[in-house]
C-alpha positions as a LaTeX table, in Angstrom:
\begin{tabular}{lrrr}
\hline
Residue & $x$ (\AA) & $y$ (\AA) & $z$ (\AA) \\
\hline
Met1 & $-85.38$ & 153.66 & 71.34 \\
Ser2 & $-85.73$ & 153.18 & 75.07 \\
Ser3 & $-88.10$ & 150.42 & 76.08 \\
Thr4 & $-89.92$ & 152.72 & 78.49 \\
Ala5 & $-90.28$ & 155.90 & 76.47 \\
Ser6 & $-91.48$ & 155.29 & 72.94 \\
Gly7 & $-90.79$ & 157.13 & 69.73 \\
Thr8 & $-92.25$ & 156.71 & 66.24 \\
Tyr9 & $-91.77$ & 158.99 & 63.26 \\
Gly10 & $-89.88$ & 161.45 & 65.40 \\
Thr11 & $-92.48$ & 161.63 & 68.18 \\
Trp12 & $-91.23$ & 161.10 & 71.71 \\
Arg13 & $-93.57$ & 159.96 & 74.50 \\
Asn14 & $-92.96$ & 159.57 & 78.21 \\
Trp15 & $-93.52$ & 156.38 & 80.22 \\
Gly16 & $-96.85$ & 157.57 & 81.65 \\
Gly17 & $-98.18$ & 158.35 & 78.17 \\
Asn18 & $-99.32$ & 161.86 & 79.18 \\
Val19 & $-96.50$ & 163.85 & 77.49 \\
Ser20 & $-95.34$ & 163.80 & 73.86 \\
Ala21 & $-93.01$ & 165.95 & 71.76 \\
Arg22 & $-91.75$ & 166.18 & 68.19 \\
Pro23 & $-88.08$ & 167.19 & 68.34 \\
Ala24 & $-86.43$ & 168.58 & 65.20 \\
Arg25 & $-83.73$ & 165.94 & 65.64 \\
Gln26 & $-82.62$ & 163.28 & 68.08 \\
Val27 & $-78.96$ & 162.65 & 68.89 \\
Ala28 & $-77.35$ & 159.74 & 70.76 \\
Pro29 & $-73.75$ & 160.86 & 71.39 \\
Ala30 & $-71.19$ & 158.14 & 72.21 \\
Ser31 & $-68.81$ & 160.44 & 74.11 \\
Val32 & $-68.70$ & 163.70 & 76.04 \\
Glu33 & $-66.94$ & 165.28 & 73.04 \\
Glu34 & $-69.77$ & 164.23 & 70.71 \\
Leu35 & $-72.34$ & 165.58 & 73.16 \\
Ala36 & $-70.53$ & 168.92 & 73.42 \\
Ala37 & $-70.39$ & 169.11 & 69.60 \\
Ala38 & $-74.15$ & 168.39 & 69.41 \\
Val39 & $-74.81$ & 171.25 & 71.86 \\
Arg40 & $-72.63$ & 173.65 & 69.87 \\
Arg41 & $-74.30$ & 172.63 & 66.60 \\
Ala42 & $-77.79$ & 173.10 & 68.08 \\
Arg43 & $-76.78$ & 176.56 & 69.24 \\
Glu44 & $-75.52$ & 177.44 & 65.72 \\
Asp45 & $-78.79$ & 176.16 & 64.22 \\
Gly46 & $-80.89$ & 178.19 & 66.67 \\
Leu47 & $-82.39$ & 175.07 & 68.25 \\
Arg48 & $-82.98$ & 174.46 & 71.94 \\
Val49 & $-81.55$ & 171.36 & 73.64 \\
Lys50 & $-83.01$ & 168.85 & 76.11 \\
Ala51 & $-81.61$ & 165.55 & 77.35 \\
Val52 & $-84.02$ & 162.74 & 78.17 \\
Gly53 & $-83.50$ & 159.48 & 80.04 \\
Thr54 & $-86.18$ & 156.78 & 80.17 \\
Gly55 & $-89.10$ & 159.21 & 80.22 \\
His56 & $-90.22$ & 158.43 & 83.76 \\
Ser57 & $-91.19$ & 162.05 & 84.47 \\
Phe58 & $-94.89$ & 162.89 & 84.26 \\
Thr59 & $-94.16$ & 166.56 & 83.60 \\
Ser60 & $-92.92$ & 167.90 & 80.27 \\
Ile61 & $-89.50$ & 168.60 & 81.82 \\
Ala62 & $-87.71$ & 166.75 & 78.97 \\
Ala63 & $-89.97$ & 167.75 & 76.08 \\
Thr64 & $-88.54$ & 169.85 & 73.24 \\
Asp65 & $-89.17$ & 170.78 & 69.63 \\
Gly66 & $-85.41$ & 171.31 & 69.26 \\
Val67 & $-82.62$ & 168.76 & 69.74 \\
Leu68 & $-83.39$ & 165.79 & 71.98 \\
Ile69 & $-80.26$ & 164.18 & 73.38 \\
Arg70 & $-80.58$ & 160.47 & 74.20 \\
Pro71 & $-77.79$ & 159.32 & 76.54 \\
Gln72 & $-78.13$ & 155.56 & 76.03 \\
Leu73 & $-74.55$ & 155.29 & 74.69 \\
Leu74 & $-73.12$ & 157.24 & 77.64 \\
Thr75 & $-73.28$ & 154.34 & 80.08 \\
Gly76 & $-71.08$ & 152.42 & 82.45 \\
Ile77 & $-68.78$ & 152.98 & 85.38 \\
Arg78 & $-65.77$ & 155.21 & 84.71 \\
Thr79 & $-63.92$ & 154.71 & 87.99 \\
Ile80 & $-64.32$ & 153.21 & 91.45 \\
Asp81 & $-62.23$ & 154.92 & 94.13 \\
Arg82 & $-62.11$ & 152.66 & 97.17 \\
Gln83 & $-60.05$ & 155.14 & 99.13 \\
Ser84 & $-62.60$ & 157.94 & 98.91 \\
Met85 & $-65.48$ & 155.41 & 98.57 \\
Thr86 & $-66.89$ & 156.96 & 95.42 \\
Val87 & $-67.98$ & 155.71 & 92.01 \\
Thr88 & $-68.10$ & 157.83 & 88.86 \\
Val89 & $-70.67$ & 156.79 & 86.24 \\
Glu90 & $-71.72$ & 157.99 & 82.81 \\
Ala91 & $-74.98$ & 159.96 & 82.87 \\
Gly92 & $-77.04$ & 157.51 & 80.78 \\
Thr93 & $-76.37$ & 154.52 & 83.06 \\
Pro94 & $-79.67$ & 152.99 & 84.23 \\
Leu95 & $-79.91$ & 152.76 & 88.03 \\
Lys96 & $-80.59$ & 149.02 & 87.79 \\
Arg97 & $-77.29$ & 148.48 & 85.97 \\
Leu98 & $-75.43$ & 150.68 & 88.44 \\
Asn99 & $-76.95$ & 148.83 & 91.42 \\
Ala100 & $-76.05$ & 145.39 & 89.99 \\
Ala101 & $-72.51$ & 146.50 & 89.04 \\
Leu102 & $-71.89$ & 147.98 & 92.50 \\
Ala103 & $-73.16$ & 144.82 & 94.20 \\
Arg104 & $-70.69$ & 142.74 & 92.16 \\
Glu105 & $-67.94$ & 145.02 & 93.51 \\
Gly106 & $-69.23$ & 144.62 & 97.09 \\
Leu107 & $-70.56$ & 148.20 & 97.14 \\
Ser108 & $-73.91$ & 149.98 & 97.36 \\
Leu109 & $-75.59$ & 153.35 & 97.40 \\
Thr110 & $-76.88$ & 154.23 & 100.89 \\
Asn111 & $-80.48$ & 154.85 & 99.82 \\
Met112 & $-82.54$ & 154.66 & 96.63 \\
Gly113 & $-86.04$ & 155.08 & 95.24 \\
Asp114 & $-88.57$ & 152.31 & 94.71 \\
Ile115 & $-87.93$ & 151.84 & 90.99 \\
Met116 & $-84.59$ & 151.62 & 89.19 \\
Glu117 & $-85.49$ & 151.94 & 85.52 \\
Gln118 & $-84.34$ & 155.58 & 85.28 \\
Thr119 & $-80.95$ & 156.82 & 84.17 \\
Val120 & $-78.74$ & 158.23 & 86.92 \\
Ser121 & $-78.88$ & 161.73 & 85.44 \\
Gly122 & $-82.65$ & 161.68 & 84.90 \\
Ala123 & $-83.29$ & 160.41 & 88.41 \\
Thr124 & $-81.03$ & 162.93 & 90.13 \\
Ser125 & $-81.95$ & 165.95 & 87.96 \\
Thr126 & $-85.60$ & 165.64 & 89.01 \\
Gly127 & $-84.97$ & 164.82 & 92.69 \\
Thr128 & $-85.88$ & 161.10 & 92.75 \\
His129 & $-85.86$ & 159.79 & 96.31 \\
Gly130 & $-86.75$ & 156.85 & 98.49 \\
Thr131 & $-87.55$ & 157.06 & 102.18 \\
Gly132 & $-85.11$ & 157.59 & 105.03 \\
Arg133 & $-84.82$ & 158.90 & 108.55 \\
Ala134 & $-81.22$ & 160.08 & 108.08 \\
Ser135 & $-80.38$ & 159.29 & 104.42 \\
Gly136 & $-81.69$ & 161.53 & 101.65 \\
Ser137 & $-82.44$ & 161.44 & 97.93 \\
Ile138 & $-80.18$ & 159.93 & 95.28 \\
Ala139 & $-78.97$ & 163.47 & 94.47 \\
Ala140 & $-77.98$ & 163.98 & 98.12 \\
Gln141 & $-75.43$ & 161.16 & 97.63 \\
Ile142 & $-73.65$ & 163.00 & 94.78 \\
Lys143 & $-70.02$ & 164.02 & 95.40 \\
Gly144 & $-69.20$ & 165.42 & 91.96 \\
Leu145 & $-70.78$ & 166.29 & 88.62 \\
Glu146 & $-69.65$ & 166.84 & 85.06 \\
Leu147 & $-71.86$ & 168.79 & 82.68 \\
Val148 & $-71.75$ & 170.33 & 79.23 \\
Thr149 & $-72.85$ & 173.96 & 79.46 \\
Ala150 & $-74.53$ & 176.19 & 76.88 \\
Asp151 & $-71.28$ & 177.23 & 75.19 \\
Gly152 & $-70.32$ & 173.58 & 74.66 \\
Ser153 & $-67.63$ & 173.54 & 77.34 \\
Val154 & $-67.32$ & 170.81 & 79.98 \\
Leu155 & $-67.70$ & 171.98 & 83.58 \\
Thr156 & $-66.88$ & 169.87 & 86.65 \\
Cys157 & $-68.14$ & 170.70 & 90.11 \\
Ser158 & $-67.99$ & 169.41 & 93.68 \\
Glu159 & $-67.98$ & 170.88 & 97.19 \\
Lys160 & $-64.48$ & 172.23 & 96.45 \\
Glu161 & $-64.66$ & 172.96 & 92.70 \\
Asn162 & $-67.35$ & 175.38 & 91.49 \\
Pro163 & $-69.29$ & 174.86 & 94.76 \\
Glu164 & $-72.11$ & 177.23 & 93.77 \\
Val165 & $-72.78$ & 175.11 & 90.67 \\
Phe166 & $-72.56$ & 171.93 & 92.75 \\
Ala167 & $-75.18$ & 173.27 & 95.21 \\
Ala168 & $-77.67$ & 173.69 & 92.37 \\
Ala169 & $-76.75$ & 171.20 & 89.64 \\
Arg170 & $-77.30$ & 168.06 & 91.71 \\
Ile171 & $-81.02$ & 168.70 & 91.10 \\
Gly172 & $-80.61$ & 170.93 & 88.07 \\
Leu173 & $-83.88$ & 170.23 & 86.18 \\
Gly174 & $-81.86$ & 170.19 & 82.94 \\
Ala175 & $-81.71$ & 173.99 & 83.19 \\
Leu176 & $-77.97$ & 174.45 & 83.78 \\
Gly177 & $-76.49$ & 172.08 & 81.19 \\
Val178 & $-76.45$ & 168.45 & 80.11 \\
Val179 & $-75.07$ & 166.17 & 82.83 \\
Thr180 & $-72.47$ & 163.78 & 81.41 \\
Ala181 & $-71.12$ & 162.01 & 84.50 \\
Ile182 & $-71.94$ & 161.73 & 88.21 \\
Thr183 & $-69.74$ & 160.78 & 91.15 \\
Phe184 & $-71.69$ & 159.10 & 93.97 \\
Ala185 & $-70.67$ & 158.28 & 97.51 \\
Val186 & $-70.85$ & 154.51 & 98.05 \\
Glu187 & $-70.36$ & 152.19 & 101.01 \\
Pro188 & $-69.57$ & 148.52 & 101.52 \\
Leu189 & $-72.50$ & 146.30 & 100.52 \\
Phe190 & $-74.84$ & 145.75 & 103.47 \\
Leu191 & $-78.00$ & 143.83 & 104.27 \\
Leu192 & $-81.45$ & 145.19 & 105.04 \\
Thr193 & $-84.27$ & 143.39 & 106.78 \\
Ala194 & $-87.65$ & 144.42 & 105.41 \\
Arg195 & $-90.78$ & 144.00 & 107.46 \\
Glu196 & $-93.96$ & 144.51 & 105.49 \\
Glu197 & $-97.33$ & 144.32 & 107.23 \\
Pro198 & $-100.86$ & 145.68 & 107.09 \\
Met199 & $-101.73$ & 148.31 & 109.73 \\
Pro200 & $-104.87$ & 150.42 & 110.30 \\
Leu201 & $-104.44$ & 153.98 & 108.99 \\
Glu202 & $-105.45$ & 155.47 & 112.34 \\
Arg203 & $-102.69$ & 153.56 & 114.09 \\
Val204 & $-100.09$ & 154.64 & 111.52 \\
Leu205 & $-101.11$ & 158.28 & 111.89 \\
Ser206 & $-101.24$ & 158.25 & 115.69 \\
Glu207 & $-97.88$ & 156.45 & 115.94 \\
Phe208 & $-96.20$ & 158.04 & 112.92 \\
Asp209 & $-93.49$ & 159.92 & 114.83 \\
Gln210 & $-92.56$ & 156.74 & 116.68 \\
Leu211 & $-92.57$ & 154.58 & 113.52 \\
Trp212 & $-90.38$ & 157.17 & 111.79 \\
Ala213 & $-87.95$ & 157.45 & 114.74 \\
Glu214 & $-87.58$ & 153.68 & 115.30 \\
Asn215 & $-86.80$ & 152.75 & 111.69 \\
Glu216 & $-84.05$ & 153.74 & 109.27 \\
His217 & $-86.52$ & 153.60 & 106.39 \\
Phe218 & $-90.28$ & 153.72 & 106.99 \\
Glu219 & $-93.00$ & 154.08 & 104.37 \\
Phe220 & $-96.64$ & 153.15 & 103.95 \\
Tyr221 & $-99.38$ & 152.90 & 101.37 \\
Trp222 & $-102.91$ & 154.00 & 102.26 \\
Phe223 & $-105.79$ & 152.61 & 100.21 \\
Pro224 & $-108.44$ & 155.33 & 99.69 \\
His225 & $-112.04$ & 154.35 & 100.58 \\
Thr226 & $-110.60$ & 152.13 & 103.35 \\
Gly227 & $-108.96$ & 152.58 & 106.74 \\
Asn228 & $-106.19$ & 150.20 & 105.70 \\
Thr229 & $-102.50$ & 150.62 & 104.96 \\
Thr230 & $-99.54$ & 148.44 & 104.08 \\
Thr231 & $-96.40$ & 149.49 & 105.97 \\
Lys232 & $-92.76$ & 148.78 & 105.16 \\
Arg233 & $-89.83$ & 149.08 & 107.57 \\
Asn234 & $-86.28$ & 148.58 & 106.31 \\
Asn235 & $-83.41$ & 148.38 & 108.79 \\
Arg236 & $-79.78$ & 147.29 & 108.54 \\
Ser237 & $-79.15$ & 143.71 & 109.48 \\
Ala238 & $-76.21$ & 141.51 & 110.42 \\
Gly239 & $-77.81$ & 138.78 & 108.30 \\
Pro240 & $-77.91$ & 136.06 & 107.22 \\
Arg241 & $-79.33$ & 136.93 & 103.80 \\
Arg242 & $-82.86$ & 135.49 & 103.52 \\
Pro243 & $-84.40$ & 136.78 & 100.29 \\
Val244 & $-88.03$ & 136.33 & 99.36 \\
Gly245 & $-88.39$ & 132.83 & 97.84 \\
Gln246 & $-88.77$ & 132.70 & 94.05 \\
Ala247 & $-92.33$ & 131.38 & 94.20 \\
Ala248 & $-93.40$ & 133.93 & 96.83 \\
Ala249 & $-91.68$ & 136.74 & 94.93 \\
Trp250 & $-93.52$ & 135.80 & 91.74 \\
Phe251 & $-96.88$ & 135.45 & 93.51 \\
Glu252 & $-96.69$ & 138.63 & 95.61 \\
Asp253 & $-94.59$ & 141.00 & 93.47 \\
Glu254 & $-95.65$ & 139.91 & 89.99 \\
Phe255 & $-99.01$ & 138.12 & 90.20 \\
Leu256 & $-100.66$ & 140.20 & 92.97 \\
Ser257 & $-98.83$ & 143.57 & 92.86 \\
Asn258 & $-98.72$ & 143.77 & 89.06 \\
Gly259 & $-100.99$ & 141.16 & 87.41 \\
Val260 & $-104.08$ & 141.17 & 89.64 \\
Phe261 & $-103.60$ & 144.87 & 90.38 \\
Gln262 & $-103.60$ & 145.60 & 86.62 \\
Val263 & $-106.89$ & 143.71 & 86.19 \\
Ala264 & $-108.37$ & 145.55 & 89.19 \\
Gln265 & $-107.40$ & 148.87 & 87.55 \\
Trp266 & $-109.09$ & 147.86 & 84.29 \\
Val267 & $-112.27$ & 146.91 & 86.17 \\
Gly268 & $-112.16$ & 150.15 & 88.17 \\
Arg269 & $-111.72$ & 152.25 & 85.03 \\
Ala270 & $-114.65$ & 150.49 & 83.31 \\
Ala271 & $-116.91$ & 150.52 & 86.41 \\
Pro272 & $-115.89$ & 153.31 & 88.84 \\
Ser273 & $-118.67$ & 152.32 & 91.28 \\
Ala274 & $-116.74$ & 149.09 & 91.94 \\
Val275 & $-113.59$ & 150.93 & 93.10 \\
Pro276 & $-114.32$ & 151.06 & 96.87 \\
Ala277 & $-114.97$ & 147.30 & 96.94 \\
Ile278 & $-111.82$ & 146.66 & 94.89 \\
Ala279 & $-109.85$ & 148.90 & 97.28 \\
Arg280 & $-111.03$ & 146.89 & 100.29 \\
Ile281 & $-109.93$ & 143.63 & 98.63 \\
Ser282 & $-106.62$ & 145.11 & 97.36 \\
Ser283 & $-105.75$ & 146.48 & 100.79 \\
Arg284 & $-106.00$ & 142.98 & 102.27 \\
Ala285 & $-104.40$ & 141.04 & 99.41 \\
Leu286 & $-100.79$ & 141.29 & 100.60 \\
Ser287 & $-100.03$ & 139.48 & 103.84 \\
Ala288 & $-97.22$ & 140.31 & 106.27 \\
Arg289 & $-93.72$ & 139.16 & 105.33 \\
Thr290 & $-90.14$ & 139.64 & 106.51 \\
Tyr291 & $-87.01$ & 139.10 & 104.43 \\
Thr292 & $-83.32$ & 140.10 & 104.43 \\
Asp293 & $-81.40$ & 141.02 & 101.28 \\
Ile294 & $-78.94$ & 143.43 & 99.68 \\
Pro295 & $-80.23$ & 147.03 & 99.41 \\
Tyr296 & $-81.53$ & 147.24 & 95.84 \\
Glu297 & $-83.46$ & 143.99 & 96.26 \\
Val298 & $-85.23$ & 145.54 & 99.27 \\
Phe299 & $-85.65$ & 149.19 & 98.27 \\
Thr300 & $-86.89$ & 148.62 & 94.71 \\
Ser301 & $-89.76$ & 146.66 & 93.20 \\
Pro302 & $-91.11$ & 146.13 & 89.67 \\
Arg303 & $-93.79$ & 148.59 & 88.54 \\
Arg304 & $-95.55$ & 147.29 & 85.45 \\
Val305 & $-98.97$ & 148.92 & 85.91 \\
Arg306 & $-98.76$ & 152.32 & 84.19 \\
Phe307 & $-100.11$ & 155.37 & 85.97 \\
Val308 & $-99.92$ & 159.15 & 86.24 \\
Glu309 & $-98.63$ & 160.62 & 89.49 \\
Met310 & $-98.53$ & 163.80 & 91.57 \\
Glu311 & $-96.26$ & 163.99 & 94.61 \\
Tyr312 & $-95.69$ & 166.81 & 97.08 \\
Ala313 & $-93.17$ & 167.24 & 99.89 \\
Val314 & $-94.64$ & 168.86 & 102.99 \\
Pro315 & $-92.80$ & 169.65 & 106.24 \\
Arg316 & $-92.57$ & 166.34 & 108.09 \\
Ala317 & $-94.40$ & 167.84 & 111.08 \\
Ala318 & $-97.39$ & 168.59 & 108.81 \\
Leu319 & $-97.76$ & 165.06 & 107.40 \\
Val320 & $-100.49$ & 163.68 & 109.68 \\
Glu321 & $-102.72$ & 166.72 & 109.34 \\
Thr322 & $-102.22$ & 166.81 & 105.55 \\
Leu323 & $-103.11$ & 163.14 & 105.16 \\
Arg324 & $-106.21$ & 163.49 & 107.35 \\
Glu325 & $-107.37$ & 166.36 & 105.12 \\
Leu326 & $-106.71$ & 164.25 & 102.01 \\
Arg327 & $-108.78$ & 161.40 & 103.43 \\
Thr328 & $-111.66$ & 163.73 & 104.31 \\
Met329 & $-111.57$ & 165.22 & 100.81 \\
Val330 & $-111.72$ & 161.78 & 99.16 \\
Asp331 & $-114.57$ & 160.62 & 101.43 \\
Arg332 & $-116.67$ & 163.72 & 100.67 \\
Ser333 & $-115.85$ & 164.11 & 96.98 \\
Gly334 & $-117.54$ & 161.22 & 95.20 \\
Leu335 & $-114.16$ & 160.52 & 93.56 \\
Arg336 & $-113.24$ & 156.88 & 92.98 \\
Ile337 & $-109.55$ & 156.33 & 93.70 \\
Ser338 & $-108.22$ & 152.88 & 92.79 \\
Phe339 & $-104.49$ & 153.51 & 93.46 \\
Pro340 & $-102.97$ & 153.60 & 96.94 \\
Val341 & $-101.44$ & 156.82 & 98.31 \\
Glu342 & $-97.69$ & 156.45 & 99.00 \\
Val343 & $-96.07$ & 158.16 & 102.00 \\
Arg344 & $-92.29$ & 158.48 & 102.55 \\
Thr345 & $-89.84$ & 160.81 & 104.33 \\
Ala346 & $-86.44$ & 162.47 & 103.83 \\
Pro347 & $-84.13$ & 164.52 & 106.06 \\
Ala348 & $-83.31$ & 168.13 & 105.22 \\
Asp349 & $-80.53$ & 168.59 & 102.63 \\
Asp350 & $-78.49$ & 171.50 & 101.25 \\
Ile351 & $-79.39$ & 171.25 & 97.53 \\
Thr352 & $-80.83$ & 174.52 & 96.22 \\
Leu353 & $-84.06$ & 173.19 & 94.63 \\
Ser354 & $-84.36$ & 169.87 & 96.43 \\
Thr355 & $-87.88$ & 169.23 & 97.71 \\
Ala356 & $-86.16$ & 168.59 & 101.08 \\
Ser357 & $-83.96$ & 171.70 & 100.87 \\
Gly358 & $-83.54$ & 173.10 & 104.36 \\
Arg359 & $-86.36$ & 171.12 & 105.97 \\
Asp360 & $-87.20$ & 167.60 & 107.13 \\
Ser361 & $-89.83$ & 166.43 & 104.68 \\
Ala362 & $-92.63$ & 163.93 & 104.17 \\
Tyr363 & $-93.78$ & 162.95 & 100.69 \\
Ile364 & $-97.37$ & 162.21 & 99.76 \\
Ala365 & $-97.85$ & 160.71 & 96.29 \\
Val366 & $-101.25$ & 160.33 & 94.62 \\
His367 & $-101.66$ & 158.18 & 91.50 \\
Met368 & $-104.30$ & 157.39 & 88.91 \\
Phe369 & $-104.32$ & 154.48 & 86.46 \\
Arg370 & $-103.20$ & 155.55 & 83.00 \\
Gly371 & $-106.20$ & 156.50 & 80.87 \\
Thr372 & $-108.39$ & 157.41 & 83.86 \\
Pro373 & $-109.31$ & 161.10 & 84.26 \\
Tyr374 & $-107.04$ & 162.39 & 87.05 \\
Gln375 & $-107.50$ & 166.18 & 86.98 \\
Ala376 & $-110.30$ & 166.46 & 89.58 \\
Tyr377 & $-108.43$ & 164.29 & 92.12 \\
Phe378 & $-105.05$ & 165.92 & 91.55 \\
Thr379 & $-106.51$ & 169.45 & 91.68 \\
Ala380 & $-108.23$ & 168.77 & 94.99 \\
Ala381 & $-105.11$ & 167.08 & 96.41 \\
Glu382 & $-102.85$ & 169.90 & 95.22 \\
Arg383 & $-105.05$ & 172.45 & 97.00 \\
Ile384 & $-104.41$ & 170.59 & 100.28 \\
Phe385 & $-100.67$ & 170.14 & 99.65 \\
Thr386 & $-100.06$ & 173.79 & 98.77 \\
Ala387 & $-101.95$ & 174.95 & 101.88 \\
His388 & $-99.20$ & 173.16 & 103.85 \\
Glu389 & $-96.34$ & 174.85 & 101.93 \\
Gly390 & $-95.91$ & 171.76 & 99.76 \\
Arg391 & $-93.19$ & 171.50 & 97.15 \\
Pro392 & $-94.07$ & 169.35 & 94.11 \\
His393 & $-91.71$ & 166.69 & 92.78 \\
Trp394 & $-90.12$ & 168.22 & 89.66 \\
Gly395 & $-90.88$ & 165.13 & 87.57 \\
Lys396 & $-94.50$ & 164.63 & 88.62 \\
Val397 & $-97.75$ & 166.37 & 87.64 \\
His398 & $-98.32$ & 169.79 & 89.24 \\
Thr399 & $-99.59$ & 173.24 & 88.24 \\
Arg400 & $-97.15$ & 175.48 & 90.21 \\
Asp401 & $-95.14$ & 178.31 & 88.63 \\
Ala402 & $-92.06$ & 180.44 & 89.32 \\
Glu403 & $-94.01$ & 182.86 & 91.51 \\
Tyr404 & $-95.02$ & 179.98 & 93.81 \\
Phe405 & $-91.51$ & 178.50 & 93.88 \\
Ala406 & $-89.94$ & 181.86 & 94.75 \\
Arg407 & $-91.98$ & 181.65 & 97.99 \\
Ala408 & $-91.57$ & 177.88 & 98.52 \\
Tyr409 & $-87.76$ & 177.83 & 98.14 \\
Pro410 & $-85.65$ & 180.30 & 100.16 \\
Arg411 & $-82.77$ & 179.83 & 97.68 \\
Phe412 & $-84.83$ & 180.06 & 94.48 \\
Gly413 & $-83.13$ & 183.32 & 93.44 \\
Glu414 & $-79.73$ & 181.68 & 93.87 \\
Phe415 & $-80.70$ & 179.02 & 91.30 \\
Thr416 & $-82.12$ & 181.46 & 88.74 \\
Ala417 & $-79.08$ & 183.75 & 89.05 \\
Leu418 & $-76.78$ & 180.78 & 88.35 \\
Arg419 & $-78.92$ & 179.85 & 85.34 \\
Asp420 & $-78.60$ & 183.43 & 84.05 \\
Arg421 & $-74.82$ & 183.03 & 84.25 \\
Leu422 & $-74.56$ & 179.52 & 82.74 \\
Asp423 & $-77.33$ & 179.75 & 80.14 \\
Pro424 & $-78.06$ & 183.43 & 79.45 \\
Asp425 & $-79.60$ & 182.68 & 76.02 \\
Arg426 & $-81.79$ & 179.86 & 77.40 \\
Leu427 & $-80.42$ & 177.11 & 75.15 \\
Phe428 & $-81.84$ & 174.55 & 77.63 \\
Gln429 & $-85.22$ & 176.27 & 77.95 \\
Asn430 & $-88.57$ & 174.60 & 77.27 \\
Asp431 & $-92.18$ & 175.37 & 78.19 \\
Tyr432 & $-91.90$ & 173.58 & 81.53 \\
Leu433 & $-88.77$ & 175.46 & 82.63 \\
Arg434 & $-90.32$ & 178.74 & 81.49 \\
Arg435 & $-93.24$ & 178.05 & 83.82 \\
Val436 & $-91.33$ & 176.82 & 86.88 \\
Leu437 & $-88.24$ & 179.06 & 86.68 \\
Gly438 & $-89.64$ & 182.12 & 84.91 \\
Ala439 & $-88.52$ & 183.59 & 81.61 \\
\hline
\end{tabular}
């Protein structure tokens, strides 16, 4: 069993603890041939099929009562092509193992999200992203895909081969087939200088366009019930490499960001009235720091405090207004929000159901500590996000359906038509896909 998604007596649970399923059987194929055979057998037995990575989605996108495919044996790098600057990896490879292996080869992805526990196929299929002025999601860095389709055959796609499948399958939601391998664009290993510092929310909002334009990667965390944020700017650097010292890394990233933060969440859950005071302390706990390191040491950080999350992409031009409305809602609501709100950006891309498809986007993520009631907060936030034509992250809590997505995504019909062709009998269907893609 994966260390992040648990299973006992046939029950599967996601990392956030808010989704569980009881599949009829679980399969861990050791090769593409075994996976294809498992798909064909499920079809013969009249069972639906879902693949699951580490369970980091907060939606039921991977849940099934049919056959659950675990890709933990489909790991590792198949090939590195230094001429075309690509790497092909098995679908079950965790991002952290890919990042470390690439670094040993003097290579790196251009951009990545802020955690690296997920498998490459799980992360890309749901649209996992970091923040970037000109560089997009992990899926936007894909150059080729291999997937097992509903009839058990193996299909490869790229810009040249099956381009219509490539346009959709990079963020395929598990609806088009089971991804077995991914080819990513890579580049020579580079250094990033990170500058992290507190900044008043009003300043961030009034200078947002400038902060975005001046930095390759800009993001910030706003602490509800306060006017405080923590900002992070990552830019390429000529070096030298100056990582965070071991003692400082332990104190800031483990003790404060995980240990003390965990205790603060427990206190806030037990005594909600204490949350605003905790927020004021939390927002001032981390001091400014600057360090230079290889990309995955800068982009990613450990996340040990478990939570439930909703995230929406709004047009980048609508970010400031959306965030002001969110702040007003929190201030007037009587809600007690102990988790910071995370804000990132991505450039427009050409992936059919990418949250950044066809438009420059800003992401606003709201979180609640696991075990704390989150519905009232998320419902109120979602009302604001959808009023700004927001598109929810496919792997995070939302209540939208196919009717909404048909309006939100100009190419929605293109995706569903392709699904009709590749999976006419809905072998890869589940309740989530029925809701978001239609029957």
